[in-house]
Amino acid sequence: MTDIFSEVDQNVREERIASLWQRWRPFVYGAVVVLIGSVAVNEFILKPQAASARAARALELENAVTALEDGRYEEAQAALKAIVDSGSKLAPLAAHYLAQTQLEGGGDAAAAADTLAAVGGTEAGPYERLALLKAAYFRADTLTLPELETTLGTLATEETALGALSRELIAAKAFAVGDIARARTEYNRLKFDAAAPEGVIQRAELALDAIPVLPDAAPETPAPTEAPTDATAEQPQETGQ
């Protein structure tokens, strides 16, 4: 009897599965078709289009850089600005060339700084971080020391070559505003900074040789004292005349 009931249960389960399959089969087939279609569209349409678009943008950047090198500044600036405004992955790199074009072609350091600052940041890739540092260099003369430190942000605390260059800029600014103690402190740190490029270390050593060492305290000047009088000094003798 147990075998009979088991066989009946098995038949019931099979019928239920068959019924469910009949009900949901179109949806399953549809999902498979959509999946296969999505993969096909991605592999044979979207990927080639994306690759073609990247190649086109790379060619645009190459042509713009060629125009810059040839001195065709207006053409280079228009092309580079279009790439920067597109927001593509090439935009940060194009911003560096655009800033160069604005500086060389029109002598507009403020516009170059604005271009670099627009793409610069400490939480992004190397081109964005370098853009932030270059923008700080352009604006260093017009910023106070605290403003410069705020502009550089966490970039000045990084144990990287860009971080060392940022600290060098802060040291130079400190010296320029007369904060000799801060300047010497920053240059001393750079002198032993493992992340600093060799050129930064050499410039730090030269700066330390040129910047005077401030005394800890001004030496006291002894007050002038009067020459002692000799009580037994010879007095003019009276004559009996």
Coordinates of N, CA and C in Angstrom, one line a residue, residues 174-176 178-185 187-188 204-216:
A174 N 55.3 80.2 2.9 CA 55.6 80.6 4.3 C 56.8 81.6 4.3
F175 N 57.8 81.2 3.5 CA 59.0 82.1 3.4 C 58.6 83.5 2.8
A176 N 57.7 83.4 1.8 CA 57.3 84.6 1.1 C 56.6 85.6 2.0
G178 N 57.0 85.8 5.2 CA 57.9 86.2 6.3 C 57.8 85.2 7.5
D179 N 57.1 84.1 7.3 CA 57.1 83.1 8.4 C 58.3 82.2 8.3
I180 N 59.4 82.7 8.8 CA 60.7 82.0 8.6 C 60.7 80.7 9.3
A181 N 60.2 80.7 10.5 CA 60.2 79.4 11.3 C 59.4 78.3 10.6
R182 N 58.3 78.7 10.1 CA 57.4 77.6 9.4 C 58.2 77.2 8.2
A183 N 58.8 78.1 7.4 CA 59.5 77.8 6.2 C 60.6 76.8 6.5
R184 N 61.4 77.1 7.5 CA 62.5 76.2 7.8 C 62.0 74.8 8.3
T185 N 60.9 74.8 9.0 CA 60.4 73.6 9.5 C 60.0 72.7 8.3
Y187 N 60.9 72.9 5.1 CA 62.0 72.5 4.3 C 62.9 71.4 5.0
N188 N 63.0 71.5 6.3 CA 63.7 70.4 7.0 C 63.0 69.1 6.9
A204 N 65.2 71.9 -1.2 CA 65.0 72.1 0.2 C 66.3 72.4 0.9
E205 N 67.4 71.7 0.5 CA 68.7 71.9 1.0 C 69.2 73.3 0.7
L206 N 69.0 73.7 -0.6 CA 69.4 75.1 -1.0 C 68.7 76.1 -0.2
A207 N 67.4 75.9 0.0 CA 66.6 76.9 0.7 C 67.0 77.0 2.2
L208 N 67.4 75.9 2.8 CA 67.8 75.9 4.2 C 69.2 76.6 4.3
D209 N 70.0 76.5 3.3 CA 71.3 77.3 3.3 C 71.0 78.8 3.1
A210 N 70.0 79.1 2.4 CA 69.7 80.6 2.1 C 68.9 81.2 3.2
I211 N 68.0 80.5 3.9 CA 67.1 81.1 4.9 C 67.9 81.2 6.2
P212 N 67.9 82.4 6.8 CA 68.6 82.6 8.0 C 68.0 81.8 9.2
V213 N 68.8 81.4 10.1 CA 68.3 80.7 11.3 C 68.0 81.7 12.3
L214 N 66.8 81.6 12.8 CA 66.3 82.6 13.8 C 66.9 82.2 15.2
P215 N 67.4 83.1 15.9 CA 67.9 82.8 17.3 C 66.7 82.5 18.2
D216 N 66.9 81.6 19.1 CA 65.9 81.3 20.1 C 65.4 82.5 20.9

